[in-house]
Tab-separated table of C-alpha atoms in Angstrom:
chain	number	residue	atom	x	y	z
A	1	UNK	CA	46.368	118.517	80.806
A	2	UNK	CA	44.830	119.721	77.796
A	3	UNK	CA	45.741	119.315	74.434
A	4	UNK	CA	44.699	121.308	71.380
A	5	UNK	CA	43.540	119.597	68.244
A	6	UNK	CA	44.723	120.438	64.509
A	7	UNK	CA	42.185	122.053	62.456
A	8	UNK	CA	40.276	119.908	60.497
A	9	UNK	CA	38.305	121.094	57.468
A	10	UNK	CA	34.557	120.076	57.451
A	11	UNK	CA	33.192	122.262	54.634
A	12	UNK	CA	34.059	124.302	51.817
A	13	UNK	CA	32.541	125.753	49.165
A	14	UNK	CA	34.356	127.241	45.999
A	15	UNK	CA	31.507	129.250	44.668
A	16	UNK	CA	28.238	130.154	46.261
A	17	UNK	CA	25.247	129.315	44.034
A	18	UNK	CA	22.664	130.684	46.689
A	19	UNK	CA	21.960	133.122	49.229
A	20	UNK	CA	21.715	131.176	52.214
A	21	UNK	CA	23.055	127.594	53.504
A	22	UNK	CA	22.463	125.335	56.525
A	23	UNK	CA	24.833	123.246	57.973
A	24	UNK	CA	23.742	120.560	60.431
A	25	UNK	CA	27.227	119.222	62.513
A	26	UNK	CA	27.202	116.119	64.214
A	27	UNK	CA	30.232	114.794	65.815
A	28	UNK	CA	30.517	111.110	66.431
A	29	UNK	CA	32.955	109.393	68.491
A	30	UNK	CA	34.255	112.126	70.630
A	31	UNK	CA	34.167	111.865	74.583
A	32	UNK	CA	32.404	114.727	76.062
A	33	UNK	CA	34.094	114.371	79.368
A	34	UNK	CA	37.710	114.694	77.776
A	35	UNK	CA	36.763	117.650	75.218
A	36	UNK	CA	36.785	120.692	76.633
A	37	UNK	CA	35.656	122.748	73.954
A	38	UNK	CA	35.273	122.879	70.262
A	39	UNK	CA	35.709	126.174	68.525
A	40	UNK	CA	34.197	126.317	64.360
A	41	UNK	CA	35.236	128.902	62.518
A	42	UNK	CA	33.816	130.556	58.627
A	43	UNK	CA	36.282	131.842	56.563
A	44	UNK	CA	35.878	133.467	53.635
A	45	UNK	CA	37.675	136.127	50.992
A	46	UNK	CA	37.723	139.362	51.030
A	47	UNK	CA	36.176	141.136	48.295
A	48	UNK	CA	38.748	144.142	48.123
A	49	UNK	CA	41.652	141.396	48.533
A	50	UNK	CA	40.285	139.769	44.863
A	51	UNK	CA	40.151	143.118	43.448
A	52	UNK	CA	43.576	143.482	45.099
A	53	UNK	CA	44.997	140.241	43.717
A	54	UNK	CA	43.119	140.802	40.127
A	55	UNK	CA	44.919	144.421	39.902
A	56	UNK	CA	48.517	143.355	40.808
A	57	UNK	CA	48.165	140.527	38.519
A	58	UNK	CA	46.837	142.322	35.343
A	59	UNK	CA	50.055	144.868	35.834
A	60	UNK	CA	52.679	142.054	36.300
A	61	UNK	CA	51.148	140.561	33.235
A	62	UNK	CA	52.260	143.806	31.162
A	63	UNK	CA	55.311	144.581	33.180
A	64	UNK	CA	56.414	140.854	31.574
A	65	UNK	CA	55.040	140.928	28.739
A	66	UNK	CA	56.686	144.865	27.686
A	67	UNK	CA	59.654	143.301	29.380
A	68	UNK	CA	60.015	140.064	27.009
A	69	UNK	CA	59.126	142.256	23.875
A	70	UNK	CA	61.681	144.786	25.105
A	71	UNK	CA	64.572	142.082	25.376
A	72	UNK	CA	63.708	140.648	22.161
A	73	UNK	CA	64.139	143.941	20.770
A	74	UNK	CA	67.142	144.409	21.999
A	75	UNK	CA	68.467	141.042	20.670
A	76	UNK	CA	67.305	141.201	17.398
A	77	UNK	CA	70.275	142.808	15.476
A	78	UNK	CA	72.555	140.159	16.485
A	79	UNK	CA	72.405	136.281	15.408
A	80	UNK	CA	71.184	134.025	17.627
A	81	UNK	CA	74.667	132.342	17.131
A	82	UNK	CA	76.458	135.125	18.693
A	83	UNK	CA	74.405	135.082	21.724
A	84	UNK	CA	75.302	133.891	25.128
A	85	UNK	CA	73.843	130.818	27.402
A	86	UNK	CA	72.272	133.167	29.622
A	87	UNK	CA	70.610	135.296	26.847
A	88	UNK	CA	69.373	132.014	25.276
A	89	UNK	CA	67.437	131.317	28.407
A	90	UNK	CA	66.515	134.427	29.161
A	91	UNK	CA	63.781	134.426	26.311
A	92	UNK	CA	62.594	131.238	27.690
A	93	UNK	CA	62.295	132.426	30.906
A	94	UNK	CA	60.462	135.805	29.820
A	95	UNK	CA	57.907	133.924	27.880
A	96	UNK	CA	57.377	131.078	30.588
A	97	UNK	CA	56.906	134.502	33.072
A	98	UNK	CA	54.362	135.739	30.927
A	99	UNK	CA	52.421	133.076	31.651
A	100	UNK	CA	53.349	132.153	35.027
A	101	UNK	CA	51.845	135.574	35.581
A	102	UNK	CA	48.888	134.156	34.051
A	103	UNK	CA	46.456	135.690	31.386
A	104	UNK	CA	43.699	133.257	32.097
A	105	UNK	CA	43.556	133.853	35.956
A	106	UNK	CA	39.887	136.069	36.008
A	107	UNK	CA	38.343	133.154	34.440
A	108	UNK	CA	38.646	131.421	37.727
A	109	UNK	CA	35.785	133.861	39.391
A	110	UNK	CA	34.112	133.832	36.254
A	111	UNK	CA	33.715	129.936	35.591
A	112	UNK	CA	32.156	127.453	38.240
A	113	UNK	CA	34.991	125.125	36.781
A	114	UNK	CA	38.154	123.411	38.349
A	115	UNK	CA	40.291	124.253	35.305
A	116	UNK	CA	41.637	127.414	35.800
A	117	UNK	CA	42.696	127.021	38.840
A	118	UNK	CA	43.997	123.702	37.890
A	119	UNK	CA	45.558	125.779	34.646
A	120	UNK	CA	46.771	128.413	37.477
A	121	UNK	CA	48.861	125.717	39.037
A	122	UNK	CA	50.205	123.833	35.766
A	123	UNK	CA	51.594	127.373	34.522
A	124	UNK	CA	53.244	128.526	38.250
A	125	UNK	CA	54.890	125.069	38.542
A	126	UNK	CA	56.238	125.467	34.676
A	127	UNK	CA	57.767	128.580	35.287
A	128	UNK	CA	59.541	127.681	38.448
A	129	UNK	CA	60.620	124.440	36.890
A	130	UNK	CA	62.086	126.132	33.729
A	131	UNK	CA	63.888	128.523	36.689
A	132	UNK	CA	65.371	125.285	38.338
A	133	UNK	CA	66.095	123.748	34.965
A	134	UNK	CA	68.079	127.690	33.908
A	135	UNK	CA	70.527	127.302	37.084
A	136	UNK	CA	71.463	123.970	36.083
A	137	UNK	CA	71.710	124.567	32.549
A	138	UNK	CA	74.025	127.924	33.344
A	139	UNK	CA	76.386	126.190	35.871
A	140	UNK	CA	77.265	123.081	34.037
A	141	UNK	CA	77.346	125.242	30.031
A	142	UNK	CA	79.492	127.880	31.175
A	143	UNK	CA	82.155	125.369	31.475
A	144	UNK	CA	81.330	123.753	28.331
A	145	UNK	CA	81.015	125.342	24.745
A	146	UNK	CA	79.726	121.949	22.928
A	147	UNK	CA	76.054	121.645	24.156
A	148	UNK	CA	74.544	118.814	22.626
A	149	UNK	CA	71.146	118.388	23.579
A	150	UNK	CA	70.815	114.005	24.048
A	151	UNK	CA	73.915	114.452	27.099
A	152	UNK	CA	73.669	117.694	28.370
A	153	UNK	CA	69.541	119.092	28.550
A	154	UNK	CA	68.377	115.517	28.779
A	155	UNK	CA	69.334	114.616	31.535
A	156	UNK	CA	68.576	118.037	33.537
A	157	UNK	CA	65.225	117.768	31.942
A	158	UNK	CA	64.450	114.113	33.412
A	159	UNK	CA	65.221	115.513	36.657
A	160	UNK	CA	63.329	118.740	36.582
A	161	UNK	CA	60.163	116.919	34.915
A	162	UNK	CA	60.012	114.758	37.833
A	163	UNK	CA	59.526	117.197	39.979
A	164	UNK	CA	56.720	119.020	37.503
A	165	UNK	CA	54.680	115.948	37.511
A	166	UNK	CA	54.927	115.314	41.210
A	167	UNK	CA	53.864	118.585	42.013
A	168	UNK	CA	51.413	119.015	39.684
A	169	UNK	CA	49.484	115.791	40.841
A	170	UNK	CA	50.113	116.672	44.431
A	171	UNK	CA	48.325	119.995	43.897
A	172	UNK	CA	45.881	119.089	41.131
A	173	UNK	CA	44.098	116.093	43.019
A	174	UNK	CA	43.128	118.179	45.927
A	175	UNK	CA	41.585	120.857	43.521
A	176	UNK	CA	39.628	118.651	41.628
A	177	UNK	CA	38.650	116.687	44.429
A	178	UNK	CA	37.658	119.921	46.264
A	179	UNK	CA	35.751	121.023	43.261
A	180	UNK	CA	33.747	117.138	43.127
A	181	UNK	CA	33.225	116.619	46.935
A	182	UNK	CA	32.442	119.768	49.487
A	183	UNK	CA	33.411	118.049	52.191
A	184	UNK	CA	36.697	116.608	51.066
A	185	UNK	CA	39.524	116.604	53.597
A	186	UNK	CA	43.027	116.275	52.389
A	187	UNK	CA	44.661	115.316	55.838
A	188	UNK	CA	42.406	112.464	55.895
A	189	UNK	CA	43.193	111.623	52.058
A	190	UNK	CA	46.764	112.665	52.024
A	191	UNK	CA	47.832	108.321	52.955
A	192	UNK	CA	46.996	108.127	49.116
A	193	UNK	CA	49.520	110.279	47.706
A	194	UNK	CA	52.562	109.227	50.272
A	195	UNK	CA	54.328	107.918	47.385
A	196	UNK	CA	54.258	110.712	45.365
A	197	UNK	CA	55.297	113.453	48.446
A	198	UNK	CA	58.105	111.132	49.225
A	199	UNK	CA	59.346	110.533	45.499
A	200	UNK	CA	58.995	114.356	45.677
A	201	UNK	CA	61.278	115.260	48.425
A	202	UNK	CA	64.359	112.830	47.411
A	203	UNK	CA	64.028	114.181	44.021
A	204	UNK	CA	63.987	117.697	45.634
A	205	UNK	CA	67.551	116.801	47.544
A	206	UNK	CA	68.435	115.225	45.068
A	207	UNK	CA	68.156	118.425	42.319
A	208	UNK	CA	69.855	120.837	45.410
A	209	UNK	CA	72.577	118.352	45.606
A	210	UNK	CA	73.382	118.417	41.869
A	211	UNK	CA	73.084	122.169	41.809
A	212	UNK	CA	75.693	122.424	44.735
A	213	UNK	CA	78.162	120.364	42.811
A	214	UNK	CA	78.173	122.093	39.887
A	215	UNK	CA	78.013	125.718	41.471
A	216	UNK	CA	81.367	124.367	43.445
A	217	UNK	CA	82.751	123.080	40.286
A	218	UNK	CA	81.994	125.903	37.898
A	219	UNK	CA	83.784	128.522	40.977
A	220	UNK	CA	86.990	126.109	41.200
A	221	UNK	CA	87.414	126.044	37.335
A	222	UNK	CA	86.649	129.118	36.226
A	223	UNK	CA	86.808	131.540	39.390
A	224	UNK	CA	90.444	132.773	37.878
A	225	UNK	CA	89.404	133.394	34.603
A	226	UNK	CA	88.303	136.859	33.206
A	227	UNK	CA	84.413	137.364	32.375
A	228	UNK	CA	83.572	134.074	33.604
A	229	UNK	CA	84.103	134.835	36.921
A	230	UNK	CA	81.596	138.215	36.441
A	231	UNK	CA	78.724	135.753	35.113
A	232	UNK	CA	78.824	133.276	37.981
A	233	UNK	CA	79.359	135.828	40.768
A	234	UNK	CA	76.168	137.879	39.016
A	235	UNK	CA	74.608	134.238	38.671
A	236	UNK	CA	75.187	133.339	42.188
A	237	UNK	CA	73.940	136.416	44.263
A	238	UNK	CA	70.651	136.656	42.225
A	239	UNK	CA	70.055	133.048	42.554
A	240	UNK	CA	71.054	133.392	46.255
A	241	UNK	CA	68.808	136.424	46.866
A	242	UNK	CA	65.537	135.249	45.392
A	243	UNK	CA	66.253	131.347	47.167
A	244	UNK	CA	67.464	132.858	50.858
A	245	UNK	CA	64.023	135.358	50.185
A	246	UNK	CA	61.576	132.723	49.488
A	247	UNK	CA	62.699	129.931	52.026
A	248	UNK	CA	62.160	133.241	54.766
A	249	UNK	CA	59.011	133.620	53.192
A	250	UNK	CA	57.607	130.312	53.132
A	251	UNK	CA	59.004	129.560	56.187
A	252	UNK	CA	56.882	133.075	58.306
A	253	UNK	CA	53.733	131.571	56.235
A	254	UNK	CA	53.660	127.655	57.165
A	255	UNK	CA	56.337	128.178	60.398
A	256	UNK	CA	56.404	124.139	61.539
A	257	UNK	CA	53.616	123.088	58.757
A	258	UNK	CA	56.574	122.665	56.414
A	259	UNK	CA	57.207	118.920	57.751
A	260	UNK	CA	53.434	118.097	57.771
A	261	UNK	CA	51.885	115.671	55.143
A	262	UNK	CA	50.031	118.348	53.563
A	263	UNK	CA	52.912	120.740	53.026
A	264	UNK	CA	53.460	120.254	49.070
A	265	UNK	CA	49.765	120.509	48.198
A	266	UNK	CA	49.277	123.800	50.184
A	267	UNK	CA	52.285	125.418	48.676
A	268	UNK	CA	49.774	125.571	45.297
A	269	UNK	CA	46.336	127.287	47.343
A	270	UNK	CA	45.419	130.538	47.895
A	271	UNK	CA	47.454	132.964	49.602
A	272	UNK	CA	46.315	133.970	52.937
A	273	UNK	CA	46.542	137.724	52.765
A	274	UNK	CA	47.966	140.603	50.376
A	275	UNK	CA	51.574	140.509	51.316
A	276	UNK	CA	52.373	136.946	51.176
A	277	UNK	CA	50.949	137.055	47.392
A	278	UNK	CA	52.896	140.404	46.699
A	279	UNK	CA	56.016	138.938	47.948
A	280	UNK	CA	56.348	135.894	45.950
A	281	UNK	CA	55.296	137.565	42.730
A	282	UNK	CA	57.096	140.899	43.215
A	283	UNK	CA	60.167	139.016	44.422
A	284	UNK	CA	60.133	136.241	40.750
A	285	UNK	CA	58.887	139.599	38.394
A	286	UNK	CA	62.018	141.735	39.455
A	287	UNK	CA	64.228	138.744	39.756
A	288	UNK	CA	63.738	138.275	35.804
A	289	UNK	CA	63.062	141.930	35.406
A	290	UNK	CA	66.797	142.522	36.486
A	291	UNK	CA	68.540	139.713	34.532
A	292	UNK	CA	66.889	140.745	31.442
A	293	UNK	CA	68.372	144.470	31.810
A	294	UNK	CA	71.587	143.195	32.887
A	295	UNK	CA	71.903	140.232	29.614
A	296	UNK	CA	70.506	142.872	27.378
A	297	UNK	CA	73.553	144.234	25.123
A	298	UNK	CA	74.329	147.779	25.403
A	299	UNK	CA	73.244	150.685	23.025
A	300	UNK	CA	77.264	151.145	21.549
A	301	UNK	CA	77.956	147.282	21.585
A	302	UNK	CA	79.678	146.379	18.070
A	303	UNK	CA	78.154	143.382	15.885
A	304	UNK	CA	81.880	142.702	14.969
A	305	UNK	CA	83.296	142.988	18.417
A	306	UNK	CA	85.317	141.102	20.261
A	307	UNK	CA	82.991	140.383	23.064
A	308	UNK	CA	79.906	140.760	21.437
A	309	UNK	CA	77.499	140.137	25.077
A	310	UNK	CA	76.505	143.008	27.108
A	311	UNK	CA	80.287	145.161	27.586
A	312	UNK	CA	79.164	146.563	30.477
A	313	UNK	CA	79.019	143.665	32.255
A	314	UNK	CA	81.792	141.931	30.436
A	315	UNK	CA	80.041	138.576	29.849
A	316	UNK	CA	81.581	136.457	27.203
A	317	UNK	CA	78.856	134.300	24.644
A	318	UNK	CA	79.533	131.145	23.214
A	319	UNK	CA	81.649	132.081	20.139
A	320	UNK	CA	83.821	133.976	22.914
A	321	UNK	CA	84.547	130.818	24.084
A	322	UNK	CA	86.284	129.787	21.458
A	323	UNK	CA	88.773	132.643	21.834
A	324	UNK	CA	89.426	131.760	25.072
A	325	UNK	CA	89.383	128.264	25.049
A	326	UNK	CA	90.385	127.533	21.616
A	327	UNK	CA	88.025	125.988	18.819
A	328	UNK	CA	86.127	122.733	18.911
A	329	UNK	CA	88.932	120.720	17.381
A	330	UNK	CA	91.178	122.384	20.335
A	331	UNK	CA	88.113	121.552	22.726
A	332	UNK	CA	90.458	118.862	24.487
A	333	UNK	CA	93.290	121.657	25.048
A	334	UNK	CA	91.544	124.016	27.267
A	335	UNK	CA	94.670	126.726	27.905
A	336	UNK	CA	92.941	130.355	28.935
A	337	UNK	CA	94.546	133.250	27.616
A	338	UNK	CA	95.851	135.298	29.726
């Protein structure tokens, strides 16, 4: 019965400094009577896919960057007081997009140099940690109005750094390594970093179990209440969309690679073709793209008001809070009007 083999890497070159190579294989300890055939294989990158990639870059870049200067706008002729949790973060998230989208990216096929890509990585893993660290920062503040930072961001912060620094190792090693040694092999290597992968994924189950509770908790407090119930409802279905999205995603590019060793450093390479790249970046650009028009107060909205968020959306800011829950001193007497 025969069996085929996993692929195993014997070469690669990040840039070509000549015209021509030679490679001379020899394979040592292998039975010729039990292998049946051995199949090599050269890939390399398409020129028009680069050009592709370079393109759709370069206009996400200004999409996110006219997006982040149009918010601002937008924000600037109320205080920063009278602003709600999600607006707060939104500016964050715009700027950390900006980058995520990355500026520095052509100096990667302009530089024989690991840092870019390296750079590349750090600033993707950033952004998506700042997302992870927004969700839990929304779900557990829009049952709070007192937000101190020592008990409430520290904590989230711990958790979401851990996964930062796990990732980033995971996915800077190989690139440096790649970079020093041509014929580096990470599913030979990968024994090293166990730790690290398996620190990784309880922190990783850990972070979706957190999120769950306080997604369930914010619904059973707050689902009856007016406006609050409009945030997490227009919380949850974005959040839901771009998460349901990208596990379908990930899940048509790796298929049963996901529980492989190697599955955390690949998810920082290359894409493989045009539409797996458009898809992840089209799918985080719009997600922020659409929160930031939705948070962004309307045209008519009165400085005085009321409800001084976006009205169209009816989304109540911190000071609103107090209305409805009563002030700080009343903080321990939390009666909704109704």
């Amino acid at each position: 019965m025969s069996k085929a083999c996993n692929e195993l890497i014997l070469f690669h070159l990040n840039f070509l400094h000549e015209n021509k190579y030679q490679f001379k294989i020899q394979l040592n300890g292998i039975d010729e009577t039990k292998t049946k055939s051995i199949q090599f294989s050269l890939n390399t990158f398409n020129p028009k896919y680069t050009q592709f990639e370079l393109a759709f870059r370069f206009i996400f870049l200004i999409s996110s960057i006219i997006a982040t200067c149009l918010f601002t706008k937008s924000m600037r002729r109320f205080s920063i007081l009278d602003w709600s949790l999600e607006q707060r973060w939104m500016i964050v998230l715009l700027i950390f997009l900006v980058f995520y989208n990355d500026p520095f990216y052509p100096l990667t096929f302009l530089t024989d140099n690991s840092f870019p890509t390296i750079l590349d990585g750090i600033l993707q893993a950033s952004f998506l940690c700042t997302l992870l660290l927004f969700w839990l920062s929304v779900y557990h503040g829009i049952r709070q109005n007192v937000r101190r930072f020592l008990p409430f961001y520290c904590p989230k912060i711990f958790l979401v750094s851990l996964l930062w620094i796990f990732s980033i190792v995971l996915s800077s090693a190989r690139i440096v390594q790649e970079f020093r040694d041509p014929m580096y092999n990470l599913t030979i290597d990968i024994k090293q970093f166990t730790t690290y992968r398996v620190i990784f994924y309880i922190v990783g189950i850990f972070y979706i179990l957190y999120l769950l509770f306080l997604i369930i908790r914010a619904f059973g407090e707050l689902r009856n209440m007016p406006y609050f119930d409009v945030r997490l409802k227009f919380t949850t279905v974005l959040m839901l969309c771009v998460v349901s999205i990208s596990i379908t995603i990930t899940t048509l590019r790796f298929g049963s690679g996901i529980i492989e060793e190697n599955f955390v450093p690949e998810l920082a390479s290359r894409y493989k073709n045009s539409v797996e790249f458009l898809s992840f970046y089209s799918l985080i650009n719009l997600y922020l793209y659409t929160m930031a028009y939705v948070y962004s107060p309307a045209k008519n909205a009165a400085i005085d008001s009321l409800f001084r968020d976006n009205p169209t959306f009816s989304m109540i800011n911190d000071s609103d809070e107090d209305v409805v829950y009563g002030s700080d001193h009343e903080a321990s007497q939390l009666t909704p009007i109704r």
